């Protein structure tokens, strides 16, 4: 399987959405990368959950369905035909906006 992608960067944080970007893994595990899985976690939570039901083909993704005013972290895992590799380091924590 592929190595971990670079730690994701978080851009455009809204009340219920955040856009994250990442770089391809340095090591593709000897097979082309077929896509990525993005996971999210409340910073104070323990469990990571998938942010997308589908495999992501791009190097960016808009995470939806977040809760306003909550601190989140994100991580990315690459996939090739051998399966999913190790996840990236978690992003810096970001707090979603509270919409008045």
PDB file of N, CA and C in Angstrom:
ATOM      1  N   UNK A   1       0.825  -1.217   0.000  1.00  0.00           N
ATOM      2  CA  UNK A   1       0.000   0.000   0.000  1.00  0.00           C
ATOM      3  C   UNK A   1       0.860   1.269   0.000  1.00  0.00           C
ATOM      4  N   UNK A   2       0.269   2.404  -0.307  1.00  0.00           N
ATOM      5  CA  UNK A   2       1.048   3.653  -0.368  1.00  0.00           C
ATOM      6  C   UNK A   2       1.445   4.160   1.012  1.00  0.00           C
ATOM      7  N   UNK A   3       2.424   5.063   1.013  1.00  0.00           N
ATOM      8  CA  UNK A   3       2.813   5.731   2.249  1.00  0.00           C
ATOM      9  C   UNK A   3       1.799   6.800   2.616  1.00  0.00           C
ATOM     10  N   UNK A   4       2.023   7.477   3.747  1.00  0.00           N
ATOM     11  CA  UNK A   4       1.068   8.514   4.150  1.00  0.00           C
ATOM     12  C   UNK A   4       1.214   9.781   3.317  1.00  0.00           C
ATOM     13  N   UNK A   5       0.095  10.441   2.982  1.00  0.00           N
ATOM     14  CA  UNK A   5       0.187  11.761   2.351  1.00  0.00           C
ATOM     15  C   UNK A   5       0.786  12.775   3.332  1.00  0.00           C
ATOM     16  N   UNK A   6       1.175  13.934   2.804  1.00  0.00           N
ATOM     17  CA  UNK A   6       1.630  15.021   3.671  1.00  0.00           C
ATOM     18  C   UNK A   6       0.481  15.470   4.565  1.00  0.00           C
ATOM     19  N   UNK A   7       0.849  16.051   5.709  1.00  0.00           N
ATOM     20  CA  UNK A   7      -0.167  16.550   6.640  1.00  0.00           C
ATOM     21  C   UNK A   7      -1.074  17.539   5.916  1.00  0.00           C
ATOM     22  N   UNK A   8      -2.403  17.373   6.015  1.00  0.00           N
ATOM     23  CA  UNK A   8      -3.297  18.274   5.273  1.00  0.00           C
ATOM     24  C   UNK A   8      -3.306  19.695   5.827  1.00  0.00           C
ATOM     25  N   UNK A   9      -3.527  20.630   4.921  1.00  0.00           N
ATOM     26  CA  UNK A   9      -3.700  22.039   5.277  1.00  0.00           C
ATOM     27  C   UNK A   9      -5.189  22.343   5.214  1.00  0.00           C
ATOM     28  N   UNK A  10      -5.661  23.159   6.132  1.00  0.00           N
ATOM     29  CA  UNK A  10      -7.084  23.502   6.169  1.00  0.00           C
ATOM     30  C   UNK A  10      -7.259  24.931   5.654  1.00  0.00           C
ATOM     31  N   UNK A  11      -8.174  25.092   4.712  1.00  0.00           N
ATOM     32  CA  UNK A  11      -8.470  26.395   4.126  1.00  0.00           C
ATOM     33  C   UNK A  11      -9.975  26.612   4.178  1.00  0.00           C
ATOM     34  N   UNK A  12     -10.389  27.856   4.089  1.00  0.00           N
ATOM     35  CA  UNK A  12     -11.809  28.185   3.935  1.00  0.00           C
ATOM     36  C   UNK A  12     -12.687  27.489   4.970  1.00  0.00           C
ATOM     37  N   UNK A  13     -12.485  27.811   6.222  1.00  0.00           N
ATOM     38  CA  UNK A  13     -13.310  27.226   7.273  1.00  0.00           C
ATOM     39  C   UNK A  13     -14.590  28.043   7.409  1.00  0.00           C
ATOM     40  N   UNK A  14     -15.727  27.371   7.322  1.00  0.00           N
ATOM     41  CA  UNK A  14     -17.020  28.026   7.501  1.00  0.00           C
ATOM     42  C   UNK A  14     -17.678  27.527   8.779  1.00  0.00           C
ATOM     43  N   UNK A  15     -18.995  27.643   8.827  1.00  0.00           N
ATOM     44  CA  UNK A  15     -19.724  27.161   9.997  1.00  0.00           C
ATOM     45  C   UNK A  15     -19.895  25.656   9.991  1.00  0.00           C
ATOM     46  N   UNK A  16     -20.182  25.104   8.790  1.00  0.00           N
ATOM     47  CA  UNK A  16     -20.446  23.672   8.681  1.00  0.00           C
ATOM     48  C   UNK A  16     -19.527  22.984   7.676  1.00  0.00           C
ATOM     49  N   UNK A  17     -18.585  23.738   7.104  1.00  0.00           N
ATOM     50  CA  UNK A  17     -17.693  23.165   6.090  1.00  0.00           C
ATOM     51  C   UNK A  17     -16.253  23.610   6.334  1.00  0.00           C
ATOM     52  N   UNK A  18     -15.330  22.817   5.812  1.00  0.00           N
ATOM     53  CA  UNK A  18     -13.913  23.187   5.796  1.00  0.00           C
ATOM     54  C   UNK A  18     -13.304  22.533   4.569  1.00  0.00           C
ATOM     55  N   UNK A  19     -12.467  23.272   3.853  1.00  0.00           N
ATOM     56  CA  UNK A  19     -11.786  22.718   2.685  1.00  0.00           C
ATOM     57  C   UNK A  19     -10.372  22.338   3.097  1.00  0.00           C
ATOM     58  N   UNK A  20      -9.985  21.103   2.785  1.00  0.00           N
ATOM     59  CA  UNK A  20      -8.627  20.690   3.104  1.00  0.00           C
ATOM     60  C   UNK A  20      -7.890  20.324   1.817  1.00  0.00           C
ATOM     61  N   UNK A  21      -6.574  20.545   1.845  1.00  0.00           N
ATOM     62  CA  UNK A  21      -5.715  20.210   0.711  1.00  0.00           C
ATOM     63  C   UNK A  21      -4.536  19.399   1.235  1.00  0.00           C
ATOM     64  N   UNK A  22      -3.953  18.582   0.358  1.00  0.00           N
ATOM     65  CA  UNK A  22      -2.815  17.752   0.769  1.00  0.00           C
ATOM     66  C   UNK A  22      -1.957  17.439  -0.443  1.00  0.00           C
ATOM     67  N   UNK A  23      -0.783  16.898  -0.182  1.00  0.00           N
ATOM     68  CA  UNK A  23       0.139  16.494  -1.246  1.00  0.00           C
ATOM     69  C   UNK A  23       0.194  14.974  -1.314  1.00  0.00           C
ATOM     70  N   UNK A  24       0.500  14.485  -2.494  1.00  0.00           N
ATOM     71  CA  UNK A  24       0.606  13.034  -2.691  1.00  0.00           C
ATOM     72  C   UNK A  24       1.666  12.440  -1.768  1.00  0.00           C
ATOM     73  N   UNK A  25       1.519  11.164  -1.417  1.00  0.00           N
ATOM     74  CA  UNK A  25       2.586  10.519  -0.638  1.00  0.00           C
ATOM     75  C   UNK A  25       3.882  10.454  -1.442  1.00  0.00           C
ATOM     76  N   UNK A  26       5.011  10.499  -0.731  1.00  0.00           N
ATOM     77  CA  UNK A  26       6.310  10.340  -1.386  1.00  0.00           C
ATOM     78  C   UNK A  26       6.433   8.926  -1.958  1.00  0.00           C
ATOM     79  N   UNK A  27       5.812   7.953  -1.315  1.00  0.00           N
ATOM     80  CA  UNK A  27       5.898   6.544  -1.706  1.00  0.00           C
ATOM     81  C   UNK A  27       4.515   6.055  -2.127  1.00  0.00           C
ATOM     82  N   UNK A  28       4.382   5.642  -3.397  1.00  0.00           N
ATOM     83  CA  UNK A  28       3.069   5.158  -3.847  1.00  0.00           C
ATOM     84  C   UNK A  28       2.908   3.659  -3.620  1.00  0.00           C
ATOM     85  N   UNK A  29       3.897   3.018  -2.979  1.00  0.00           N
ATOM     86  CA  UNK A  29       3.795   1.589  -2.698  1.00  0.00           C
ATOM     87  C   UNK A  29       3.976   0.719  -3.927  1.00  0.00           C
ATOM     88  N   UNK A  30       4.539   1.301  -5.007  1.00  0.00           N
ATOM     89  CA  UNK A  30       4.807   0.521  -6.218  1.00  0.00           C
ATOM     90  C   UNK A  30       3.611   0.371  -7.144  1.00  0.00           C
ATOM     91  N   UNK A  31       2.528   1.083  -6.854  1.00  0.00           N
ATOM     92  CA  UNK A  31       1.328   1.004  -7.688  1.00  0.00           C
ATOM     93  C   UNK A  31       0.672   2.380  -7.680  1.00  0.00           C
ATOM     94  N   UNK A  32       0.093   2.755  -8.803  1.00  0.00           N
ATOM     95  CA  UNK A  32      -0.519   4.094  -8.888  1.00  0.00           C
ATOM     96  C   UNK A  32      -1.570   4.292  -7.801  1.00  0.00           C
ATOM     97  N   UNK A  33      -1.598   5.498  -7.266  1.00  0.00           N
ATOM     98  CA  UNK A  33      -2.605   5.835  -6.264  1.00  0.00           C
ATOM     99  C   UNK A  33      -3.949   5.994  -6.968  1.00  0.00           C
ATOM    100  N   UNK A  34      -4.970   5.333  -6.424  1.00  0.00           N
ATOM    101  CA  UNK A  34      -6.288   5.345  -7.059  1.00  0.00           C
ATOM    102  C   UNK A  34      -7.235   6.345  -6.404  1.00  0.00           C
ATOM    103  N   UNK A  35      -6.873   6.851  -5.235  1.00  0.00           N
ATOM    104  CA  UNK A  35      -7.736   7.839  -4.590  1.00  0.00           C
ATOM    105  C   UNK A  35      -7.356   8.035  -3.143  1.00  0.00           C
ATOM    106  N   UNK A  36      -8.144   8.857  -2.472  1.00  0.00           N
ATOM    107  CA  UNK A  36      -7.856   9.233  -1.085  1.00  0.00           C
ATOM    108  C   UNK A  36      -9.126   9.137  -0.252  1.00  0.00           C
ATOM    109  N   UNK A  37      -8.922   8.896   1.029  1.00  0.00           N
ATOM    110  CA  UNK A  37     -10.003   8.931   2.001  1.00  0.00           C
ATOM    111  C   UNK A  37      -9.677  10.033   3.001  1.00  0.00           C
ATOM    112  N   UNK A  38     -10.653  10.907   3.251  1.00  0.00           N
ATOM    113  CA  UNK A  38     -10.501  11.979   4.238  1.00  0.00           C
ATOM    114  C   UNK A  38     -11.304  11.593   5.471  1.00  0.00           C
ATOM    115  N   UNK A  39     -10.683  11.770   6.636  1.00  0.00           N
ATOM    116  CA  UNK A  39     -11.377  11.516   7.893  1.00  0.00           C
ATOM    117  C   UNK A  39     -11.373  12.788   8.735  1.00  0.00           C
ATOM    118  N   UNK A  40     -12.380  12.889   9.596  1.00  0.00           N
ATOM    119  CA  UNK A  40     -12.508  14.044  10.478  1.00  0.00           C
ATOM    120  C   UNK A  40     -12.673  13.542  11.906  1.00  0.00           C
ATOM    121  N   UNK A  41     -12.335  14.428  12.840  1.00  0.00           N
ATOM    122  CA  UNK A  41     -12.475  14.093  14.249  1.00  0.00           C
ATOM    123  C   UNK A  41     -12.622  15.382  15.025  1.00  0.00           C
ATOM    124  N   UNK A  42     -13.524  15.401  16.003  1.00  0.00           N
ATOM    125  CA  UNK A  42     -13.530  16.522  16.930  1.00  0.00           C
ATOM    126  C   UNK A  42     -12.254  16.423  17.743  1.00  0.00           C
ATOM    127  N   UNK A  43     -11.599  17.568  17.969  1.00  0.00           N
ATOM    128  CA  UNK A  43     -10.312  17.518  18.655  1.00  0.00           C
ATOM    129  C   UNK A  43     -10.423  16.823  20.003  1.00  0.00           C
ATOM    130  N   UNK A  44     -11.533  17.045  20.705  1.00  0.00           N
ATOM    131  CA  UNK A  44     -11.671  16.415  22.017  1.00  0.00           C
ATOM    132  C   UNK A  44     -12.198  14.974  21.916  1.00  0.00           C
ATOM    133  N   UNK A  45     -12.579  14.564  20.707  1.00  0.00           N
ATOM    134  CA  UNK A  45     -13.089  13.206  20.515  1.00  0.00           C
ATOM    135  C   UNK A  45     -11.965  12.208  20.317  1.00  0.00           C
ATOM    136  N   UNK A  46     -12.318  10.938  20.342  1.00  0.00           N
ATOM    137  CA  UNK A  46     -11.330   9.871  20.195  1.00  0.00           C
ATOM    138  C   UNK A  46     -11.383   9.221  18.815  1.00  0.00           C
ATOM    139  N   UNK A  47     -12.555   9.231  18.193  1.00  0.00           N
ATOM    140  CA  UNK A  47     -12.751   8.426  16.995  1.00  0.00           C
ATOM    141  C   UNK A  47     -12.709   9.245  15.723  1.00  0.00           C
ATOM    142  N   UNK A  48     -11.975   8.715  14.735  1.00  0.00           N
ATOM    143  CA  UNK A  48     -11.972   9.300  13.397  1.00  0.00           C
ATOM    144  C   UNK A  48     -13.162   8.735  12.631  1.00  0.00           C
ATOM    145  N   UNK A  49     -13.803   9.571  11.825  1.00  0.00           N
ATOM    146  CA  UNK A  49     -14.890   9.086  10.976  1.00  0.00           C
ATOM    147  C   UNK A  49     -14.676   9.590   9.558  1.00  0.00           C
ATOM    148  N   UNK A  50     -15.134   8.806   8.595  1.00  0.00           N
ATOM    149  CA  UNK A  50     -14.972   9.179   7.192  1.00  0.00           C
ATOM    150  C   UNK A  50     -15.762  10.433   6.880  1.00  0.00           C
ATOM    151  N   UNK A  51     -15.141  11.338   6.133  1.00  0.00           N
ATOM    152  CA  UNK A  51     -15.800  12.592   5.757  1.00  0.00           C
ATOM    153  C   UNK A  51     -16.453  12.481   4.384  1.00  0.00           C
ATOM    154  N   UNK A  52     -16.198  11.381   3.679  1.00  0.00           N
ATOM    155  CA  UNK A  52     -16.758  11.186   2.340  1.00  0.00           C
ATOM    156  C   UNK A  52     -17.064   9.708   2.150  1.00  0.00           C
ATOM    157  N   UNK A  53     -18.209   9.418   1.571  1.00  0.00           N
ATOM    158  CA  UNK A  53     -18.542   8.015   1.293  1.00  0.00           C
ATOM    159  C   UNK A  53     -17.765   7.501   0.084  1.00  0.00           C
ATOM    160  N   UNK A  54     -17.466   8.420  -0.842  1.00  0.00           N
ATOM    161  CA  UNK A  54     -16.779   8.017  -2.071  1.00  0.00           C
ATOM    162  C   UNK A  54     -15.282   8.252  -1.951  1.00  0.00           C
ATOM    163  N   UNK A  55     -14.519   7.537  -2.761  1.00  0.00           N
ATOM    164  CA  UNK A  55     -13.081   7.787  -2.857  1.00  0.00           C
ATOM    165  C   UNK A  55     -12.881   9.145  -3.519  1.00  0.00           C
ATOM    166  N   UNK A  56     -11.927   9.922  -3.014  1.00  0.00           N
ATOM    167  CA  UNK A  56     -11.655  11.268  -3.515  1.00  0.00           C
ATOM    168  C   UNK A  56     -10.483  11.176  -4.494  1.00  0.00           C
ATOM    169  N   UNK A  57     -10.665  11.726  -5.680  1.00  0.00           N
ATOM    170  CA  UNK A  57      -9.628  11.628  -6.707  1.00  0.00           C
ATOM    171  C   UNK A  57      -8.707  12.840  -6.707  1.00  0.00           C
ATOM    172  N   UNK A  58      -9.168  13.967  -6.176  1.00  0.00           N
ATOM    173  CA  UNK A  58      -8.379  15.199  -6.179  1.00  0.00           C
ATOM    174  C   UNK A  58      -7.478  15.273  -4.953  1.00  0.00           C
ATOM    175  N   UNK A  59      -6.674  16.335  -4.886  1.00  0.00           N
ATOM    176  CA  UNK A  59      -5.815  16.605  -3.727  1.00  0.00           C
ATOM    177  C   UNK A  59      -6.432  17.682  -2.845  1.00  0.00           C
ATOM    178  N   UNK A  60      -7.767  17.788  -2.915  1.00  0.00           N
ATOM    179  CA  UNK A  60      -8.497  18.728  -2.051  1.00  0.00           C
ATOM    180  C   UNK A  60      -9.903  18.201  -1.871  1.00  0.00           C
ATOM    181  N   UNK A  61     -10.551  18.616  -0.807  1.00  0.00           N
ATOM    182  CA  UNK A  61     -11.902  18.129  -0.529  1.00  0.00           C
ATOM    183  C   UNK A  61     -12.588  19.090   0.422  1.00  0.00           C
ATOM    184  N   UNK A  62     -13.872  19.362   0.152  1.00  0.00           N
ATOM    185  CA  UNK A  62     -14.663  20.173   1.074  1.00  0.00           C
ATOM    186  C   UNK A  62     -15.419  19.242   2.007  1.00  0.00           C
ATOM    187  N   UNK A  63     -15.039  19.275   3.281  1.00  0.00           N
ATOM    188  CA  UNK A  63     -15.728  18.479   4.294  1.00  0.00           C
ATOM    189  C   UNK A  63     -17.014  19.208   4.663  1.00  0.00           C
ATOM    190  N   UNK A  64     -18.127  18.495   4.651  1.00  0.00           N
ATOM    191  CA  UNK A  64     -19.416  19.096   4.974  1.00  0.00           C
ATOM    192  C   UNK A  64     -19.992  18.447   6.221  1.00  0.00           C
ATOM    193  N   UNK A  65     -21.071  19.039   6.726  1.00  0.00           N
ATOM    194  CA  UNK A  65     -21.758  18.447   7.865  1.00  0.00           C
ATOM    195  C   UNK A  65     -21.061  18.647   9.198  1.00  0.00           C
ATOM    196  N   UNK A  66     -20.200  19.660   9.288  1.00  0.00           N
ATOM    197  CA  UNK A  66     -19.541  19.956  10.564  1.00  0.00           C
ATOM    198  C   UNK A  66     -20.487  20.757  11.449  1.00  0.00           C
ATOM    199  N   UNK A  67     -20.156  20.843  12.718  1.00  0.00           N
ATOM    200  CA  UNK A  67     -20.955  21.592  13.681  1.00  0.00           C
ATOM    201  C   UNK A  67     -20.292  22.939  13.935  1.00  0.00           C
ATOM    202  N   UNK A  68     -21.079  24.011  14.004  1.00  0.00           N
ATOM    203  CA  UNK A  68     -20.529  25.352  14.218  1.00  0.00           C
ATOM    204  C   UNK A  68     -19.829  25.445  15.569  1.00  0.00           C
ATOM    205  N   UNK A  69     -18.711  26.167  15.588  1.00  0.00           N
ATOM    206  CA  UNK A  69     -18.028  26.474  16.841  1.00  0.00           C
ATOM    207  C   UNK A  69     -17.353  25.286  17.504  1.00  0.00           C
ATOM    208  N   UNK A  70     -16.984  24.268  16.720  1.00  0.00           N
ATOM    209  CA  UNK A  70     -16.336  23.073  17.256  1.00  0.00           C
ATOM    210  C   UNK A  70     -14.941  22.956  16.647  1.00  0.00           C
ATOM    211  N   UNK A  71     -13.983  22.481  17.442  1.00  0.00           N
ATOM    212  CA  UNK A  71     -12.607  22.316  16.979  1.00  0.00           C
ATOM    213  C   UNK A  71     -12.466  20.928  16.341  1.00  0.00           C
ATOM    214  N   UNK A  72     -11.977  20.911  15.105  1.00  0.00           N
ATOM    215  CA  UNK A  72     -11.823  19.669  14.347  1.00  0.00           C
ATOM    216  C   UNK A  72     -10.389  19.464  13.905  1.00  0.00           C
ATOM    217  N   UNK A  73     -10.050  18.194  13.649  1.00  0.00           N
ATOM    218  CA  UNK A  73      -8.820  17.839  12.947  1.00  0.00           C
ATOM    219  C   UNK A  73      -9.198  16.919  11.790  1.00  0.00           C
ATOM    220  N   UNK A  74      -8.330  16.893  10.783  1.00  0.00           N
ATOM    221  CA  UNK A  74      -8.564  16.082   9.589  1.00  0.00           C
ATOM    222  C   UNK A  74      -7.301  15.300   9.264  1.00  0.00           C
ATOM    223  N   UNK A  75      -7.483  14.150   8.624  1.00  0.00           N
ATOM    224  CA  UNK A  75      -6.339  13.395   8.129  1.00  0.00           C
ATOM    225  C   UNK A  75      -6.733  12.730   6.821  1.00  0.00           C
ATOM    226  N   UNK A  76      -5.714  12.323   6.054  1.00  0.00           N
ATOM    227  CA  UNK A  76      -5.928  11.785   4.709  1.00  0.00           C
ATOM    228  C   UNK A  76      -5.156  10.474   4.585  1.00  0.00           C
ATOM    229  N   UNK A  77      -5.782   9.505   3.917  1.00  0.00           N
ATOM    230  CA  UNK A  77      -5.154   8.216   3.647  1.00  0.00           C
ATOM    231  C   UNK A  77      -5.210   7.970   2.146  1.00  0.00           C
ATOM    232  N   UNK A  78      -4.098   7.519   1.560  1.00  0.00           N
ATOM    233  CA  UNK A  78      -4.060   7.206   0.126  1.00  0.00           C
ATOM    234  C   UNK A  78      -4.395   5.733  -0.091  1.00  0.00           C
ATOM    235  N   UNK A  79      -4.945   5.447  -1.273  1.00  0.00           N
ATOM    236  CA  UNK A  79      -5.310   4.072  -1.619  1.00  0.00           C
ATOM    237  C   UNK A  79      -4.716   3.725  -2.972  1.00  0.00           C
ATOM    238  N   UNK A  80      -4.216   2.495  -3.113  1.00  0.00           N
ATOM    239  CA  UNK A  80      -3.893   1.935  -4.423  1.00  0.00           C
ATOM    240  C   UNK A  80      -4.487   0.535  -4.479  1.00  0.00           C
ATOM    241  N   UNK A  81      -4.126  -0.240  -5.508  1.00  0.00           N
ATOM    242  CA  UNK A  81      -4.801  -1.533  -5.643  1.00  0.00           C
ATOM    243  C   UNK A  81      -4.468  -2.487  -4.497  1.00  0.00           C
ATOM    244  N   UNK A  82      -3.410  -2.190  -3.742  1.00  0.00           N
ATOM    245  CA  UNK A  82      -3.075  -3.012  -2.571  1.00  0.00           C
ATOM    246  C   UNK A  82      -3.887  -2.618  -1.335  1.00  0.00           C
ATOM    247  N   UNK A  83      -4.622  -1.513  -1.431  1.00  0.00           N
ATOM    248  CA  UNK A  83      -5.448  -1.101  -0.297  1.00  0.00           C
ATOM    249  C   UNK A  83      -5.032   0.260   0.238  1.00  0.00           C
ATOM    250  N   UNK A  84      -5.559   0.596   1.412  1.00  0.00           N
ATOM    251  CA  UNK A  84      -5.240   1.870   2.045  1.00  0.00           C
ATOM    252  C   UNK A  84      -3.915   1.773   2.774  1.00  0.00           C
ATOM    253  N   UNK A  85      -3.134   2.867   2.699  1.00  0.00           N
ATOM    254  CA  UNK A  85      -1.871   2.941   3.427  1.00  0.00           C
ATOM    255  C   UNK A  85      -2.065   3.556   4.802  1.00  0.00           C
ATOM    256  N   UNK A  86      -0.956   4.037   5.353  1.00  0.00           N
ATOM    257  CA  UNK A  86      -1.004   4.702   6.654  1.00  0.00           C
ATOM    258  C   UNK A  86      -1.625   6.090   6.498  1.00  0.00           C
ATOM    259  N   UNK A  87      -2.389   6.551   7.500  1.00  0.00           N
ATOM    260  CA  UNK A  87      -2.940   7.905   7.408  1.00  0.00           C
ATOM    261  C   UNK A  87      -1.865   8.972   7.588  1.00  0.00           C
ATOM    262  N   UNK A  88      -2.156  10.158   7.074  1.00  0.00           N
ATOM    263  CA  UNK A  88      -1.275  11.310   7.284  1.00  0.00           C
ATOM    264  C   UNK A  88      -1.278  11.698   8.755  1.00  0.00           C
ATOM    265  N   UNK A  89      -0.340  12.588   9.098  1.00  0.00           N
ATOM    266  CA  UNK A  89      -0.444  13.229  10.406  1.00  0.00           C
ATOM    267  C   UNK A  89      -1.725  14.057  10.422  1.00  0.00           C
ATOM    268  N   UNK A  90      -2.347  14.212  11.596  1.00  0.00           N
ATOM    269  CA  UNK A  90      -3.549  15.061  11.644  1.00  0.00           C
ATOM    270  C   UNK A  90      -3.211  16.513  11.327  1.00  0.00           C
ATOM    271  N   UNK A  91      -4.189  17.208  10.744  1.00  0.00           N
ATOM    272  CA  UNK A  91      -4.032  18.644  10.484  1.00  0.00           C
ATOM    273  C   UNK A  91      -3.935  19.397  11.803  1.00  0.00           C
ATOM    274  N   UNK A  92      -3.531  20.665  11.686  1.00  0.00           N
ATOM    275  CA  UNK A  92      -3.654  21.551  12.840  1.00  0.00           C
ATOM    276  C   UNK A  92      -5.135  21.636  13.191  1.00  0.00           C
ATOM    277  N   UNK A  93      -5.475  21.724  14.468  1.00  0.00           N
ATOM    278  CA  UNK A  93      -6.892  21.874  14.806  1.00  0.00           C
ATOM    279  C   UNK A  93      -7.449  23.211  14.297  1.00  0.00           C
ATOM    280  N   UNK A  94      -8.661  23.170  13.792  1.00  0.00           N
ATOM    281  CA  UNK A  94      -9.338  24.397  13.354  1.00  0.00           C
ATOM    282  C   UNK A  94     -10.724  24.422  13.977  1.00  0.00           C
ATOM    283  N   UNK A  95     -11.197  25.619  14.282  1.00  0.00           N
ATOM    284  CA  UNK A  95     -12.524  25.782  14.879  1.00  0.00           C
ATOM    285  C   UNK A  95     -13.469  26.332  13.823  1.00  0.00           C
ATOM    286  N   UNK A  96     -14.598  25.662  13.620  1.00  0.00           N
ATOM    287  CA  UNK A  96     -15.590  26.159  12.669  1.00  0.00           C
ATOM    288  C   UNK A  96     -16.194  27.453  13.218  1.00  0.00           C
ATOM    289  N   UNK A  97     -16.673  28.275  12.280  1.00  0.00           N
ATOM    290  CA  UNK A  97     -17.239  29.565  12.660  1.00  0.00           C
ATOM    291  C   UNK A  97     -18.602  29.378  13.294  1.00  0.00           C
ATOM    292  N   UNK A  98     -18.975  30.317  14.122  1.00  0.00           N
ATOM    293  CA  UNK A  98     -20.352  30.374  14.645  1.00  0.00           C
ATOM    294  C   UNK A  98     -21.076  31.410  13.815  1.00  0.00           C
ATOM    295  N   UNK A  99     -22.096  30.981  13.099  1.00  0.00           N
ATOM    296  CA  UNK A  99     -22.830  31.880  12.218  1.00  0.00           C
ATOM    297  C   UNK A  99     -23.927  32.575  13.006  1.00  0.00           C
ATOM    298  N   UNK A 100     -23.903  33.906  12.975  1.00  0.00           N
ATOM    299  CA  UNK A 100     -24.897  34.681  13.747  1.00  0.00           C
ATOM    300  C   UNK A 100     -26.260  34.573  13.101  1.00  0.00           C
TER     301      UNK A 100
END
